[in-house]
CSV table of C-alpha atoms in Angstrom, one decimal:
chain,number,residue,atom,x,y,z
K,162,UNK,CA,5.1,32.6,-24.3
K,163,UNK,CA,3.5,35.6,-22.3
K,164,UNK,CA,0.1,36.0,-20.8
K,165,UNK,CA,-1.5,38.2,-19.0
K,166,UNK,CA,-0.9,38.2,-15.4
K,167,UNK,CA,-4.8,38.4,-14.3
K,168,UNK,CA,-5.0,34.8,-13.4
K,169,UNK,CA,-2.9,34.2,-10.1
K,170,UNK,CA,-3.6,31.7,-7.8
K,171,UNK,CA,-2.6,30.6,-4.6
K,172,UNK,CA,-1.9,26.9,-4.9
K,173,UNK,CA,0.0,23.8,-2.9
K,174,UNK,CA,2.2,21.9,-4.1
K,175,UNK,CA,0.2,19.1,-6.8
K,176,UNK,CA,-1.7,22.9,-7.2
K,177,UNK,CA,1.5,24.0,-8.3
K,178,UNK,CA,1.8,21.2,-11.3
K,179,UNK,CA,-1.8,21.1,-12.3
K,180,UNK,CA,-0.8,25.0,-12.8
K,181,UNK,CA,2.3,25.3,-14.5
K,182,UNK,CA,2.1,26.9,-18.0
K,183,UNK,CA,3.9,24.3,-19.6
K,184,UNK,CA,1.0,21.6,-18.4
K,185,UNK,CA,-1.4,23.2,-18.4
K,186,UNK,CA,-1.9,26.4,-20.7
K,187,UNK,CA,-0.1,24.9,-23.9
K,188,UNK,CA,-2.0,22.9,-26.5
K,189,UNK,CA,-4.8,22.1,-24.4
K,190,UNK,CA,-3.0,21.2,-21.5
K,191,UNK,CA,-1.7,18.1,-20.3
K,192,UNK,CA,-5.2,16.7,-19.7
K,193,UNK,CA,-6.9,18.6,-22.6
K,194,UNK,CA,-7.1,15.1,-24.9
K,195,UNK,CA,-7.5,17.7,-27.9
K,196,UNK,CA,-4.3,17.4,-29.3
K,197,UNK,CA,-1.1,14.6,-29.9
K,198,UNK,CA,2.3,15.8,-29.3
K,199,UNK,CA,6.0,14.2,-29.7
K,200,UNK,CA,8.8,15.7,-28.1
K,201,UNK,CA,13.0,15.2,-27.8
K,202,UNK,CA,15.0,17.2,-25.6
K,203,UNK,CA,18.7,18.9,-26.0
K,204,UNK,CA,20.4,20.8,-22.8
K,205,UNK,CA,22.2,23.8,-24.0
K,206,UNK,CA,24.3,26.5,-22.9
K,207,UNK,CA,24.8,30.1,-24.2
K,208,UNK,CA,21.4,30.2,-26.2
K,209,UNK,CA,22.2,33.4,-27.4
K,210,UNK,CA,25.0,32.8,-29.2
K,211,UNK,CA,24.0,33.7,-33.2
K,212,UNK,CA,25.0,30.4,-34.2
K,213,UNK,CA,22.4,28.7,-31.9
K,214,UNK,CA,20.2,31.6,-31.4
K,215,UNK,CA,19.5,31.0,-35.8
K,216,UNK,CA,18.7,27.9,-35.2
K,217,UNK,CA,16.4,28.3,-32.5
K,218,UNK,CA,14.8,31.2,-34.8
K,219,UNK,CA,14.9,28.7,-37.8
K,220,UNK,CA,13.0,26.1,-36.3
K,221,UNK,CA,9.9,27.6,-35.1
K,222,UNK,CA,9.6,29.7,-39.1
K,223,UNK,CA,9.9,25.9,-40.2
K,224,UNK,CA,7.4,24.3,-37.8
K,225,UNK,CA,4.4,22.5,-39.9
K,226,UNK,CA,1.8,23.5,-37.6
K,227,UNK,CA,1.5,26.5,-35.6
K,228,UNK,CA,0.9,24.2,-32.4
K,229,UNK,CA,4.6,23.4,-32.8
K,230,UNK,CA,6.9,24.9,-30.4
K,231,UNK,CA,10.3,25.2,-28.5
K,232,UNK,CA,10.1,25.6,-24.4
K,233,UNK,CA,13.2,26.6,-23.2
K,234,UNK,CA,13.4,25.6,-19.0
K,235,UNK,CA,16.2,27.2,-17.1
K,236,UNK,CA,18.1,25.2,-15.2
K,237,UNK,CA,20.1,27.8,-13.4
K,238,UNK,CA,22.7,26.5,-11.0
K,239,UNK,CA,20.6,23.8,-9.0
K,240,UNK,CA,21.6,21.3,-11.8
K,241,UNK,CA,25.5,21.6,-10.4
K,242,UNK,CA,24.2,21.0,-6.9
K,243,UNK,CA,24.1,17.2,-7.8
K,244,UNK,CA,27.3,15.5,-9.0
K,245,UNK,CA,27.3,13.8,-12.3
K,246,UNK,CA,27.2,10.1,-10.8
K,247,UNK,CA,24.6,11.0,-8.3
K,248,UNK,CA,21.8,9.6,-10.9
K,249,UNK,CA,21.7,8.4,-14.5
K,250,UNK,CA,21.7,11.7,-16.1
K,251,UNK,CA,25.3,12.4,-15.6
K,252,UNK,CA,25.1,15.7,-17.9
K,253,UNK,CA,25.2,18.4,-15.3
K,254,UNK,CA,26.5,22.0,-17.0
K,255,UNK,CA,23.8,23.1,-19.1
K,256,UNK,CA,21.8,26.5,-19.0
K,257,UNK,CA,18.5,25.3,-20.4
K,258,UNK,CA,16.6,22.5,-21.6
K,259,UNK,CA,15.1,22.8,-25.0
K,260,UNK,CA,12.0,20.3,-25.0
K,261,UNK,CA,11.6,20.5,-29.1
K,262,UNK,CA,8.0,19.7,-29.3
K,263,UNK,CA,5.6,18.4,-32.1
K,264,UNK,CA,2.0,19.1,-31.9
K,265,UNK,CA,-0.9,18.2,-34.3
K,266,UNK,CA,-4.6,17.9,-33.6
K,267,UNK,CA,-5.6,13.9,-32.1
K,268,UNK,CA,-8.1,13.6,-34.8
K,269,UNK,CA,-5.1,13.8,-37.2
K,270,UNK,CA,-3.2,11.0,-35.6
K,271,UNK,CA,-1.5,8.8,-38.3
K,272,UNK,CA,-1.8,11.4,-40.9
K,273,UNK,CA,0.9,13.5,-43.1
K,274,UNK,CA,0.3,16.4,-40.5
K,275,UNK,CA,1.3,14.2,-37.8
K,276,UNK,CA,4.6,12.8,-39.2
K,277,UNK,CA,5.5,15.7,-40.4
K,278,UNK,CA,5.5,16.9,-37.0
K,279,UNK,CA,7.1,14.0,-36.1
K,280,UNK,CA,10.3,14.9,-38.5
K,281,UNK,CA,10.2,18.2,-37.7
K,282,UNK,CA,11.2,16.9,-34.1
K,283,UNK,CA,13.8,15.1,-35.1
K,284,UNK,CA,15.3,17.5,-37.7
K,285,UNK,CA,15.9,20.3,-35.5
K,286,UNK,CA,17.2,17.8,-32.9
K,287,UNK,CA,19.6,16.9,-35.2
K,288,UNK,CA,20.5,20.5,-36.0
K,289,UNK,CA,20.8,21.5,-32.4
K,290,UNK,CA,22.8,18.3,-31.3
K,291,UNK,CA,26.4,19.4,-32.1
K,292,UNK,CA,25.7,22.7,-29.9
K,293,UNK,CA,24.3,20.4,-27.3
K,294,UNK,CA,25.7,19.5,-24.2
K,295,UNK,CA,24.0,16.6,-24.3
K,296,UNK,CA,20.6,14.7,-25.1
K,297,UNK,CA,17.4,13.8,-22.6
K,298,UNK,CA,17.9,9.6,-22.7
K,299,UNK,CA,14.0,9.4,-21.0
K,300,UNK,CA,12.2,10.2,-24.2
K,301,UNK,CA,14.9,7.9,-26.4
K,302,UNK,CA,13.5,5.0,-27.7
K,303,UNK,CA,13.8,2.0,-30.9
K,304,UNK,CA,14.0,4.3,-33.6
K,305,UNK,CA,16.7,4.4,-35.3
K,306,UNK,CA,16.5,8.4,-35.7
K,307,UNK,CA,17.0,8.1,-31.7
K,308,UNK,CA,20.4,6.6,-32.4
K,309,UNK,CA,22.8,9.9,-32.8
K,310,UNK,CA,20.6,10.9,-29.9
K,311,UNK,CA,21.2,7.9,-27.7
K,312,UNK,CA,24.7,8.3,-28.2
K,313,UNK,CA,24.8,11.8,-26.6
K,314,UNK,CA,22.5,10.8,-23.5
K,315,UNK,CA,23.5,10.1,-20.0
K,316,UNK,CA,27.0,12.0,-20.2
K,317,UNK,CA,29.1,10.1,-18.5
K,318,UNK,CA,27.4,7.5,-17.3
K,319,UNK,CA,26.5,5.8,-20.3
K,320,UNK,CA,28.5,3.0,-20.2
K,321,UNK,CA,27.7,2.5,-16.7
K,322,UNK,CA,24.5,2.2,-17.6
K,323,UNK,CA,25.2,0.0,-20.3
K,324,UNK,CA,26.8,-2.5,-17.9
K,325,UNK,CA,24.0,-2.3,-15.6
K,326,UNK,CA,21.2,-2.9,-18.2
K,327,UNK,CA,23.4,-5.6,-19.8
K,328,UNK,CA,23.5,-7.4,-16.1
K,329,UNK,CA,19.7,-7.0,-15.3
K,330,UNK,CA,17.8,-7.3,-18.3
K,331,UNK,CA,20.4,-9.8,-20.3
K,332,UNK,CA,17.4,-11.0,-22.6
K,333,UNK,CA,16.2,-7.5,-23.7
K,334,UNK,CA,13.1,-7.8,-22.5
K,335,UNK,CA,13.0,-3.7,-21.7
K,336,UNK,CA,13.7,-3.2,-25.4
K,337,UNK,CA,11.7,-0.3,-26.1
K,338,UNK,CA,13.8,2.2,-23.4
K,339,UNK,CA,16.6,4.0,-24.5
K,340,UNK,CA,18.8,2.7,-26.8
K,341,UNK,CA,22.4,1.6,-24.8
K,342,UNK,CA,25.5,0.5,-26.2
K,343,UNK,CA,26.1,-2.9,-25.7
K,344,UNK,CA,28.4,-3.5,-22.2
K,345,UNK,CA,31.9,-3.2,-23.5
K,346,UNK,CA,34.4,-5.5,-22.8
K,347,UNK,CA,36.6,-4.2,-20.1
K,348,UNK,CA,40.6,-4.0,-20.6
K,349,UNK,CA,41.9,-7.3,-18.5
K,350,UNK,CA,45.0,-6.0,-16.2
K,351,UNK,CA,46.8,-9.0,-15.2
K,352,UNK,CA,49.4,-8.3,-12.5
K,353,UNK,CA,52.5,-11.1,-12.8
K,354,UNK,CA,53.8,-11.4,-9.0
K,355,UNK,CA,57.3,-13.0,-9.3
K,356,UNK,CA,60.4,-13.4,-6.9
K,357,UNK,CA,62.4,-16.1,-5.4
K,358,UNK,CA,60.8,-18.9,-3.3
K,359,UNK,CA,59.0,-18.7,-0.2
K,360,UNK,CA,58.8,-14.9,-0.5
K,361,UNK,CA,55.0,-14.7,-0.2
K,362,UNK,CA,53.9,-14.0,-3.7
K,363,UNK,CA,50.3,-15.9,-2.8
K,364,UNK,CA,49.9,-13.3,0.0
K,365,UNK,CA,50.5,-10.2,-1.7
K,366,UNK,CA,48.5,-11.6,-4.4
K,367,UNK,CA,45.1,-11.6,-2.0
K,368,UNK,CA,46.0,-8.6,-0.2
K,369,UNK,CA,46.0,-6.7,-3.3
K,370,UNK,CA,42.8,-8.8,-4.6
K,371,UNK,CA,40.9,-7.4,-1.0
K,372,UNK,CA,42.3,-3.8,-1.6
K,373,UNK,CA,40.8,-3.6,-5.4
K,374,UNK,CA,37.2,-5.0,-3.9
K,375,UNK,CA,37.3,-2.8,-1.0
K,376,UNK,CA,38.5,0.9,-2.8
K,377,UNK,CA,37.7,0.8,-6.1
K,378,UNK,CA,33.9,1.7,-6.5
K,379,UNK,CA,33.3,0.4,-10.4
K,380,UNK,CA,31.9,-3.1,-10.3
K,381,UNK,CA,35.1,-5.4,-11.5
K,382,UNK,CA,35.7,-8.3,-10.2
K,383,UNK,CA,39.2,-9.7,-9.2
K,384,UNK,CA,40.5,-13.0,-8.2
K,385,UNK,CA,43.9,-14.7,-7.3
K,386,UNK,CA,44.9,-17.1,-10.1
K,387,UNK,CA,47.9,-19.2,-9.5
K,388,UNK,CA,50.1,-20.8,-12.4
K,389,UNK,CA,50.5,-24.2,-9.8
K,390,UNK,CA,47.4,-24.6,-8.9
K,391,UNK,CA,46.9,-26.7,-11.6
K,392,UNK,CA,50.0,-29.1,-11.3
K,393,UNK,CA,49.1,-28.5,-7.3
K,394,UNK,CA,45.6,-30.6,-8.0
K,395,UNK,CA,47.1,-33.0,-10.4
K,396,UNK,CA,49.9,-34.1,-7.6
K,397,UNK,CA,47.2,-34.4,-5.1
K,398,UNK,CA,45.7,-37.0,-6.5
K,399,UNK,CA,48.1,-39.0,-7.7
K,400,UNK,CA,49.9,-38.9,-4.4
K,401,UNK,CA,47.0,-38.7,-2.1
K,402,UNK,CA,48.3,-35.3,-0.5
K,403,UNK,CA,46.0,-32.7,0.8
K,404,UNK,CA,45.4,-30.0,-2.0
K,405,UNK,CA,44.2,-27.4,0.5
K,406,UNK,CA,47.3,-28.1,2.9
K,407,UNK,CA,49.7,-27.6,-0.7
K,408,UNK,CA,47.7,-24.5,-1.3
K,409,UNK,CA,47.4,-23.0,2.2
K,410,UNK,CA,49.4,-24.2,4.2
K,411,UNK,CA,53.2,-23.4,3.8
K,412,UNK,CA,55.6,-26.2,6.1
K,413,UNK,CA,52.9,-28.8,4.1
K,414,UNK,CA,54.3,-27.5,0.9
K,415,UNK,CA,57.5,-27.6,1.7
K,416,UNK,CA,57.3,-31.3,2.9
K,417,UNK,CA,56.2,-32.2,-0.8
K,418,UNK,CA,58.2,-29.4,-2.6
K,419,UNK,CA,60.6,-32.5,-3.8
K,420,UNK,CA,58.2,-34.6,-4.7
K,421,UNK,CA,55.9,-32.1,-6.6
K,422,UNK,CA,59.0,-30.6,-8.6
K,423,UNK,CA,59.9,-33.9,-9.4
K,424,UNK,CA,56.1,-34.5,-10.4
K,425,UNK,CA,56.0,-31.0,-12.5
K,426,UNK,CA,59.4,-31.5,-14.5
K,427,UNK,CA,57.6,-35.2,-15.8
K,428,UNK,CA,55.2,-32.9,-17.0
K,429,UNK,CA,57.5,-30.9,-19.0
């Protein structure tokens, strides 16, 4: 979209939002209240590609209004400045945003002119999505035409995401935000420590429990289980002998090792 350049200003920083063309020279501007618009976004690279490039040509000689429009904002190298699980928006090696934008006048809210717009949207999303890099999850919501959408949002943070919403809003309550997997069930990695008596299996056990806490940076949690803890408790308290000294403290143990291997083969 070109103007004519007999309208600079010199302007601060808000200056410079209430300013930019995007806000406030399209449709009415931000603030105009003249007309509605609905919008989903697509980060591409190599626009000019003929295969994209069509596309791009196709949708605005399809648009149902002529307030309908594609705004293309380069991202230029900035967006690589930040790695990928700096924030939620892990997608970080796109060229340029394409904010696919539906626009009808406000008086014909809840018309055919609005929802066409409204598919319009959505159609060339869909068209441009497998020569996306990935989809804006900040305008995602319910629909279910948001769904292919959802699934390409966040890069590779979805999941992370969908852990973290699954821990802080358990209920749903923020049900009308983007659309997240439900938290997958993580692979369980169960690591058997065996050898011969009095070897310190227990010990390696926790020191390998503190080292998977302390370096790995996903949120797992690990714990120390031990196949005689159980018969452990069950001796205690039919012999009256100190659990925690069976458990923790080793010349204890070895006291009642007899009497507790006695104890477990009646078990068996």
């Amino acid at each position: 979209m070109w103007r004519p350049g007999d309208d600079f200003q010199t302007v601060d920083s808000v200056g410079l939002f209430e300013t930019e063309m995007y806000l406030s020279g399209m449709h009415g501007g931000h603030s105009g209240g003249k007309t509605s618009s609905f919008k989903r976004c697509l980060f591409l690279n190599l626009i000019g590609r003929p295969d994209i490039a069509d596309r791009l040509v196709a949708a605005i000689k399809t648009r149902p209004t002529p307030l309908c429009y594609l705004h293309l904002l380069q991202g230029g190298g900035a967006i690589q400045d930040v790695e990928a699980d700096a924030s939620a928006f892990g997608c970080r090696d796109w060229d340029f945003a394409c904010v696919i934008t539906g626009v009808w006048p406000r008086s014909e809210d809840g018309t055919e002119t609005a929802r066409s717009a409204v598919r319009w949207v959505y159609s060339v999303a869909g068209d441009l999505l497998p020569f996306s890099s990935e989809a804006y999850g900040a305008d995602l919501g319910p629909d279910p035409r948001d769904a292919a959408l959802a699934a390409e949002a966040f890069g590779p943070n979805r999941l992370r995401l969908a852990r973290l919403k699954h821990s802080m809003d358990p209920r749903g309550v923020l049900s009308y935000a983007c659309p997240l997997p439900k938290a997958p069930k993580d692979p369980k990695l169960i690591i058997l420590v065996t050898g011969e008596i009095c070897v310190g299996k227990d010990y390696c056990a926790k020191i390998w429990v503190s080292m998977f806490t302390r370096c790995i940076q996903e949120n797992i949690t690990t714990r120390v289980a031990s196949i005689s803890d159980a018969i452990k408790a069950e001796y205690a308290a039919a012999a009256g002998a100190d659990l925690g000294g069976l458990r923790l403290n080793r010349a204890y143990k070895e006291q009642h090792r007899p009497a507790l291997t006695a104890f477990f083969q009646k078990q068996i």
